[in-house]
mmCIF file of C-alpha atoms in Angstrom:
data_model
loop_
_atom_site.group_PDB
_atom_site.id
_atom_site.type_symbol
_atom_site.label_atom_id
_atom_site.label_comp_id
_atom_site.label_asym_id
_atom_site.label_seq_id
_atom_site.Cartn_x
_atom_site.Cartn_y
_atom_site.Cartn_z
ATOM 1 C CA UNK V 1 -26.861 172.651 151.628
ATOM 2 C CA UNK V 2 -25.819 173.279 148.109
ATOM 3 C CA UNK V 3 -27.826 171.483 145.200
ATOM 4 C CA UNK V 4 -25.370 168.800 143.217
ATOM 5 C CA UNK V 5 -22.971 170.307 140.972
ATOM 6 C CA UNK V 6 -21.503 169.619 137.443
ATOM 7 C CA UNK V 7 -19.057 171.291 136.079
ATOM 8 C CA UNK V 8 -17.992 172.363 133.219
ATOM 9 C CA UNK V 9 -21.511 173.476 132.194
ATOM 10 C CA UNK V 10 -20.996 173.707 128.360
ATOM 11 C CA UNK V 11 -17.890 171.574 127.022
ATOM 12 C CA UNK V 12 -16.474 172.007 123.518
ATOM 13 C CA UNK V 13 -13.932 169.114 121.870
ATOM 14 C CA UNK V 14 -12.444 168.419 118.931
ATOM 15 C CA UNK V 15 -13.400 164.700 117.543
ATOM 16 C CA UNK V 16 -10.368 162.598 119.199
ATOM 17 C CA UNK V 17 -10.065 164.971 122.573
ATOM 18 C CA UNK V 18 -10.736 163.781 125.660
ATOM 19 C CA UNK V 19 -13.401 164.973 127.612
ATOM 20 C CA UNK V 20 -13.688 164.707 131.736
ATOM 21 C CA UNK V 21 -16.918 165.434 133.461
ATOM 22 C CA UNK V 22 -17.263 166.368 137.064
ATOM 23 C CA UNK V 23 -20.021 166.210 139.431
ATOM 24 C CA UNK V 24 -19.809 166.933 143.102
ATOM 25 C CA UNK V 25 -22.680 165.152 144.963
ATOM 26 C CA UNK V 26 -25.074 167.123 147.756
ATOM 27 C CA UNK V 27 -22.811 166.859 151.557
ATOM 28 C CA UNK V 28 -23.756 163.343 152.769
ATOM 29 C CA UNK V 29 -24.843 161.780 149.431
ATOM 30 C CA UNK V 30 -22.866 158.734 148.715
ATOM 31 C CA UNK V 31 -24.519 157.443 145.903
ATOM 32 C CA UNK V 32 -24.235 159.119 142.226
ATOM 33 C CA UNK V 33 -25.951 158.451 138.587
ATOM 34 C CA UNK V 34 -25.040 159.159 135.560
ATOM 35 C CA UNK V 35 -27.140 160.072 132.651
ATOM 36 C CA UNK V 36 -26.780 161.093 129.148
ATOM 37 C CA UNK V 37 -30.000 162.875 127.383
ATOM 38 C CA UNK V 38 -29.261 162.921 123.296
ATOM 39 C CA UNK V 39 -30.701 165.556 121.346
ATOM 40 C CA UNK V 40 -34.272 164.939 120.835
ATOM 41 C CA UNK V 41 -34.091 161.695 122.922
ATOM 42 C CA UNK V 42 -34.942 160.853 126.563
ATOM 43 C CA UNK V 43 -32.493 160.732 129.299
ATOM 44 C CA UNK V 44 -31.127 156.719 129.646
ATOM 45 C CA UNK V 45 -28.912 155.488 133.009
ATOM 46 C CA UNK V 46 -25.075 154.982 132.366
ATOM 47 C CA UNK V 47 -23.345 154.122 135.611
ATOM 48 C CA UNK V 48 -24.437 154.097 139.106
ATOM 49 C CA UNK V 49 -21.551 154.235 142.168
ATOM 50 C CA UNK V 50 -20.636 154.827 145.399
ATOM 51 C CA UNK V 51 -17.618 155.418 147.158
ATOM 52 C CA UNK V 52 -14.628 153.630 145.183
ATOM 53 C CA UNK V 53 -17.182 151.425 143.851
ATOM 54 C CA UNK V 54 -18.849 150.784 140.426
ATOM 55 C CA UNK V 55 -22.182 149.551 141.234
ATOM 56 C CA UNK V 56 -24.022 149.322 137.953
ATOM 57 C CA UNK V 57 -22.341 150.256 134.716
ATOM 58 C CA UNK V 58 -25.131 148.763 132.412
ATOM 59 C CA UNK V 59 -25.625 151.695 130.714
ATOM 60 C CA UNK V 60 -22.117 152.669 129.776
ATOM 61 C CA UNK V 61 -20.786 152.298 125.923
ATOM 62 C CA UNK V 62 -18.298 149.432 126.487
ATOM 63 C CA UNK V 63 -15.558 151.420 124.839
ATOM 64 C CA UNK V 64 -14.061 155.209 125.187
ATOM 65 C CA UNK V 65 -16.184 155.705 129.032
ATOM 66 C CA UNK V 66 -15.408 155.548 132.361
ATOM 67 C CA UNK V 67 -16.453 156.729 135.684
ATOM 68 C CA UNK V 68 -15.307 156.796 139.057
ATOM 69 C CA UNK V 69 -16.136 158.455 142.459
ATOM 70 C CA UNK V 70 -13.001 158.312 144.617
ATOM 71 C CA UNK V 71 -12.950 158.729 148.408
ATOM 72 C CA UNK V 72 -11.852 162.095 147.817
ATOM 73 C CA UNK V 73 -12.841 164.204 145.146
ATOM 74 C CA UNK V 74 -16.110 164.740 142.898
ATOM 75 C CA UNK V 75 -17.259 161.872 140.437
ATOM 76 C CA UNK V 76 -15.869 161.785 136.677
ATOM 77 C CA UNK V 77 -17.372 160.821 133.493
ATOM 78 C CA UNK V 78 -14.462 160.207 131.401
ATOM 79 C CA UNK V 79 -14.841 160.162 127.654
ATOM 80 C CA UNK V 80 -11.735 159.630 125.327
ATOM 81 C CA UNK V 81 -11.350 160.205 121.344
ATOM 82 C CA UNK V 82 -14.777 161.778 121.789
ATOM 83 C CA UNK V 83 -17.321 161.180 118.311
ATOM 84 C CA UNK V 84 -19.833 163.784 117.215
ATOM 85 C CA UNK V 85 -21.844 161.046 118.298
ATOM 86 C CA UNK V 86 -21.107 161.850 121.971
ATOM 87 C CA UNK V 87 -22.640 165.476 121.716
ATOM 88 C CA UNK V 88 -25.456 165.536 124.552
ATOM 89 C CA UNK V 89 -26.700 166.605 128.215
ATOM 90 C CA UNK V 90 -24.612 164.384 131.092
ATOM 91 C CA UNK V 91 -26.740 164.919 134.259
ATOM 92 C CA UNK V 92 -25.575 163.910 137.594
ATOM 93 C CA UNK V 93 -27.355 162.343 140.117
ATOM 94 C CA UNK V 94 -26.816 161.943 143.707
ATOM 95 C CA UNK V 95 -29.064 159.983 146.490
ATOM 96 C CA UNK V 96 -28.805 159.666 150.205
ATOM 97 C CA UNK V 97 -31.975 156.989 150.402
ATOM 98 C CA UNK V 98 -34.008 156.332 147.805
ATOM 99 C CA UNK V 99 -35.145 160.207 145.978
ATOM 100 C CA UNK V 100 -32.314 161.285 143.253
ATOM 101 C CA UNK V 101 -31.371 164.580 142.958
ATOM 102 C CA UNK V 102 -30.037 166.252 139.536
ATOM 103 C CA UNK V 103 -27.300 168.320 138.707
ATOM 104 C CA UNK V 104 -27.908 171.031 136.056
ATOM 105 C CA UNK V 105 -25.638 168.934 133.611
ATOM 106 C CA UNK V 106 -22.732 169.163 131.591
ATOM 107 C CA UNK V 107 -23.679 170.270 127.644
ATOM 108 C CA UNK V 108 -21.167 168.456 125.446
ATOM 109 C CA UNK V 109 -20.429 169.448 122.024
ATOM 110 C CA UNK V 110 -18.094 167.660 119.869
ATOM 111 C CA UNK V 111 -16.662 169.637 116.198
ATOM 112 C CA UNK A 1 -36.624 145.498 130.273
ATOM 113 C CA UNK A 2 -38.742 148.182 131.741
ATOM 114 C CA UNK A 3 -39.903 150.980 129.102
ATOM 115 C CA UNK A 4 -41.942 154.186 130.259
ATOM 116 C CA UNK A 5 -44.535 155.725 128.069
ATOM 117 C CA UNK A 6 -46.125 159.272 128.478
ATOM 118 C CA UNK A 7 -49.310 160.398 126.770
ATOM 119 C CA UNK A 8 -49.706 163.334 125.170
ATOM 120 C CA UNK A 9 -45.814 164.150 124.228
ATOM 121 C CA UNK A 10 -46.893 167.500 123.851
ATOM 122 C CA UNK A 11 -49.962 169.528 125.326
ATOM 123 C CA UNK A 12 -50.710 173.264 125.382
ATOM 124 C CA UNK A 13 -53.817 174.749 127.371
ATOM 125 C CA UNK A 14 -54.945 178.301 128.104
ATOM 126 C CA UNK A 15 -53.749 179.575 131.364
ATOM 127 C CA UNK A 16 -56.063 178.135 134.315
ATOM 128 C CA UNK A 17 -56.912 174.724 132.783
ATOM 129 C CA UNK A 18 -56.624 171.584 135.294
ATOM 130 C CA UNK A 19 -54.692 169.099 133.186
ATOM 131 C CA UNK A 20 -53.737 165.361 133.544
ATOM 132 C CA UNK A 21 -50.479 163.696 132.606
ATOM 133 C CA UNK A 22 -50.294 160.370 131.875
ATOM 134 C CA UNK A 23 -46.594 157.787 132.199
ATOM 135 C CA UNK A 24 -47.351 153.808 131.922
ATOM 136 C CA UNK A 25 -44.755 151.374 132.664
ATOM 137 C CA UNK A 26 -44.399 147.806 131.518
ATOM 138 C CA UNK A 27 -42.997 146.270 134.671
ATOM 139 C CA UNK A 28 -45.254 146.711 137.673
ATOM 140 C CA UNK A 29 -42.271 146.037 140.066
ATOM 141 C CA UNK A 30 -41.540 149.335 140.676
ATOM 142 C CA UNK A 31 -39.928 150.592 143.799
ATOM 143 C CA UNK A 32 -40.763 154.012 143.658
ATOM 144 C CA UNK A 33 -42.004 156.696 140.705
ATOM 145 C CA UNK A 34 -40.883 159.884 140.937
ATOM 146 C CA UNK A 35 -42.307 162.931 138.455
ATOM 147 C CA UNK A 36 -39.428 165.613 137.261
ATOM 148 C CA UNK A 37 -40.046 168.867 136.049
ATOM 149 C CA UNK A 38 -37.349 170.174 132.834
ATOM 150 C CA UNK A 39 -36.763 173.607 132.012
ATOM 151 C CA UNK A 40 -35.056 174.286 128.507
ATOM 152 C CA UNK A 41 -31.127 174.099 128.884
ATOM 153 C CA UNK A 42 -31.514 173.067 132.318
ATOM 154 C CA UNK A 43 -31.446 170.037 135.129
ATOM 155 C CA UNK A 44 -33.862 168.415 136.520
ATOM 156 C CA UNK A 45 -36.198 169.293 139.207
ATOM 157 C CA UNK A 46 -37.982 166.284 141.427
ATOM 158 C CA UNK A 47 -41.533 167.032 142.015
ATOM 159 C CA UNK A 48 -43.355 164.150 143.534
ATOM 160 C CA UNK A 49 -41.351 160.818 144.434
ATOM 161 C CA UNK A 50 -44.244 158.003 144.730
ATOM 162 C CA UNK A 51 -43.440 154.829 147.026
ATOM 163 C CA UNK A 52 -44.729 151.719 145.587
ATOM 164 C CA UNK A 53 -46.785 150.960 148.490
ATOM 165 C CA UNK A 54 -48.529 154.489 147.536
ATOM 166 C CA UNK A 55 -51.372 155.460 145.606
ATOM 167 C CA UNK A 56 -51.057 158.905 145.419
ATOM 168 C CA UNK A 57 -48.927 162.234 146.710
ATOM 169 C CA UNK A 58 -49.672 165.856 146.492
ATOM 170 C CA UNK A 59 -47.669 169.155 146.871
ATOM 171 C CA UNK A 60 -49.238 172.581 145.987
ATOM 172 C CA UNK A 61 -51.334 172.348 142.957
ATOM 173 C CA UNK A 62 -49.979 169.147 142.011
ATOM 174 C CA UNK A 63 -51.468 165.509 142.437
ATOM 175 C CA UNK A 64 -49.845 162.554 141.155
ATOM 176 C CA UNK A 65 -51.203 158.753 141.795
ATOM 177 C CA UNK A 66 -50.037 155.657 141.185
ATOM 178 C CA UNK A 67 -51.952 152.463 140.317
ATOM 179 C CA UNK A 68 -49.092 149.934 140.199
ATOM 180 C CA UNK A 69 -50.982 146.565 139.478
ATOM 181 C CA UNK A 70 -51.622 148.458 136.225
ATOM 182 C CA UNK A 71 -48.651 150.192 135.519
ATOM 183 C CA UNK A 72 -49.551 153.806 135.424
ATOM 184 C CA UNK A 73 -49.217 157.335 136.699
ATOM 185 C CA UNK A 74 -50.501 160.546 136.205
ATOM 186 C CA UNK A 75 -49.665 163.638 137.219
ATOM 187 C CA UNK A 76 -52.453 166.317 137.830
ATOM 188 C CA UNK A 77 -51.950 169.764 137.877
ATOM 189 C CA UNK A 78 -54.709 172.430 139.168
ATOM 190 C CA UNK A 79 -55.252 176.157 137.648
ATOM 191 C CA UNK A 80 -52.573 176.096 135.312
ATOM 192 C CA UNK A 81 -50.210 178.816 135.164
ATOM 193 C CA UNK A 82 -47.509 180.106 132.321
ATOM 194 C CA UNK A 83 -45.369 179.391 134.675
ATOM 195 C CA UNK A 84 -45.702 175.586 134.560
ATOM 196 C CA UNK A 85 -44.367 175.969 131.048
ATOM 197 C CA UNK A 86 -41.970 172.654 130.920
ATOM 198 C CA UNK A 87 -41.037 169.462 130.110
ATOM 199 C CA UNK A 88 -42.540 167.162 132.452
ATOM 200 C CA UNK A 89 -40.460 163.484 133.280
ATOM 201 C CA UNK A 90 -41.809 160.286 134.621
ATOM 202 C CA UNK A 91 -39.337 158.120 135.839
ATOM 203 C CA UNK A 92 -39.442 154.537 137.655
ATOM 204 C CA UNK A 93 -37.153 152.479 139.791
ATOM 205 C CA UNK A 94 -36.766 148.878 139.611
ATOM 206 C CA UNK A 95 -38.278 146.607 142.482
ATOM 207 C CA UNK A 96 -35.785 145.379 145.549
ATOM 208 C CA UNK A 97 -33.725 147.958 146.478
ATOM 209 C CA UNK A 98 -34.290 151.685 147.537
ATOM 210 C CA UNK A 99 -30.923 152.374 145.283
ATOM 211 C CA UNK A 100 -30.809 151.760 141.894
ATOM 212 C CA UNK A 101 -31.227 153.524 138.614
ATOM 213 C CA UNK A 102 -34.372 155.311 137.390
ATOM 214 C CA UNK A 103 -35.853 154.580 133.736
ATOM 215 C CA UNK A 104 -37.501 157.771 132.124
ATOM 216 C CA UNK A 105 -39.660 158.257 129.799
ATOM 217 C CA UNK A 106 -39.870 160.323 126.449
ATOM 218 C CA UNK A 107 -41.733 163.155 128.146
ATOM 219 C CA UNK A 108 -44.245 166.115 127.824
ATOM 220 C CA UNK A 109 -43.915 169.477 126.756
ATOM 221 C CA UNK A 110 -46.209 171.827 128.489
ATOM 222 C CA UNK A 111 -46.845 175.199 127.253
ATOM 223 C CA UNK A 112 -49.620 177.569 129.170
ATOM 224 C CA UNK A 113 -50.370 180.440 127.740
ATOM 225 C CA UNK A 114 -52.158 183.560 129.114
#
């Protein structure tokens, strides 16, 4: 059973680009996180979901993100006109009960 | 709002030293602690996942308890190795619901050396 996966693993763009983020959850997980981890910070919630469905996006900057998880697919973190701000880890989580398990993230870097 | 607090941020011991983390939580309704282990550039790797009802779990050399009325958690580790070298996370889940999103805290680096 392969671990959760995020790809890309390093991500370079341009202030203004848009940046998409992927993470495919372990085979029967239906539940995913998203975190960010800022340089020199720790790592703070940004959306949980399931299946089609935003469960908790209290943790999401109310502009420029989104997230979904379709029925088909992995889940992406969506991130338009991107700031230098933006320039961090993006872990992925995905659950089956109640233990999370972490992708190996997605290393953002905005010029 | 729950905040998570670990204590030291940074420790380094000689190689074979038993050490003690420490993570404190405001809210005591937790659902479940879990400790991570962070390697530099990479994920995160679960370590011990605490139930609420729980006072303590073990795997291998590590030990980590949970005292929930007073909102703390440490994480022991025996005969320390270079190995163990990492950033170690303490993260909590809200009360109510097995689901849910976990709150971290700052961290500690751990160096061993030989």
């Amino acid at each position: 059973n392969a671990g959760v996966m995020q790809n890309p693993r390093h991500l370079v763009r341009r202030r203004g680009q848009e940046a998409r983020l992927r993470c495919s959850p372990m085979k029967g997980h239906s539940h995913v996180y998203w975190y960010r981890q800022l340089p020199e910070e720790g790592l703070k919630f940004m959306v949980y979901l399931q299946k089609e469905n935003i469960i908790d996006e209290s943790g999401m900057p109310k502009e420029r993100f989104s997230a979904e998880f379709p029925k088909e697919g992995p889940s992406i973190l969506r991130i338009q006109q991107v700031v230098r701000g933006d320039s961090a880890a993006y872990f992925c989580a995905s659950s089956f009960k109640e233990e999370q398990f972490f992708g190996p993230g997605t290393r953002l870097t905005v010029l | 709002k729950q905040e998570v607090t670990q204590i030291p941020a940074a420790l380094s011991v000689p190689e074979g030293e038993n050490l003690v983390l420490n993570c404190s939580f405001t809210d005591s309704a937790i659902y479940n602690l879990q400790w991570f282990r962070q390697d530099p550039g990479k994920g995160l790797t679960s370590l011990l996942l605490i139930q609420s009802s729980q006072r303590e779990q073990t795997s291998g050399r590590l030990n980590a308890s949970l005292d929930k009325s007073s909102g703390r958690s440490t994480l022991y580790i025996a005969a320390s190795q270079p190995g163990d070298s990492a950033t170690y996370l303490c993260a909590v889940k809200a009360g109510g619901t097995s689901y849910g999103k976990l709150t971290f805290g700052q961290g500690t680096i751990l160096t061993v050396h030989p």
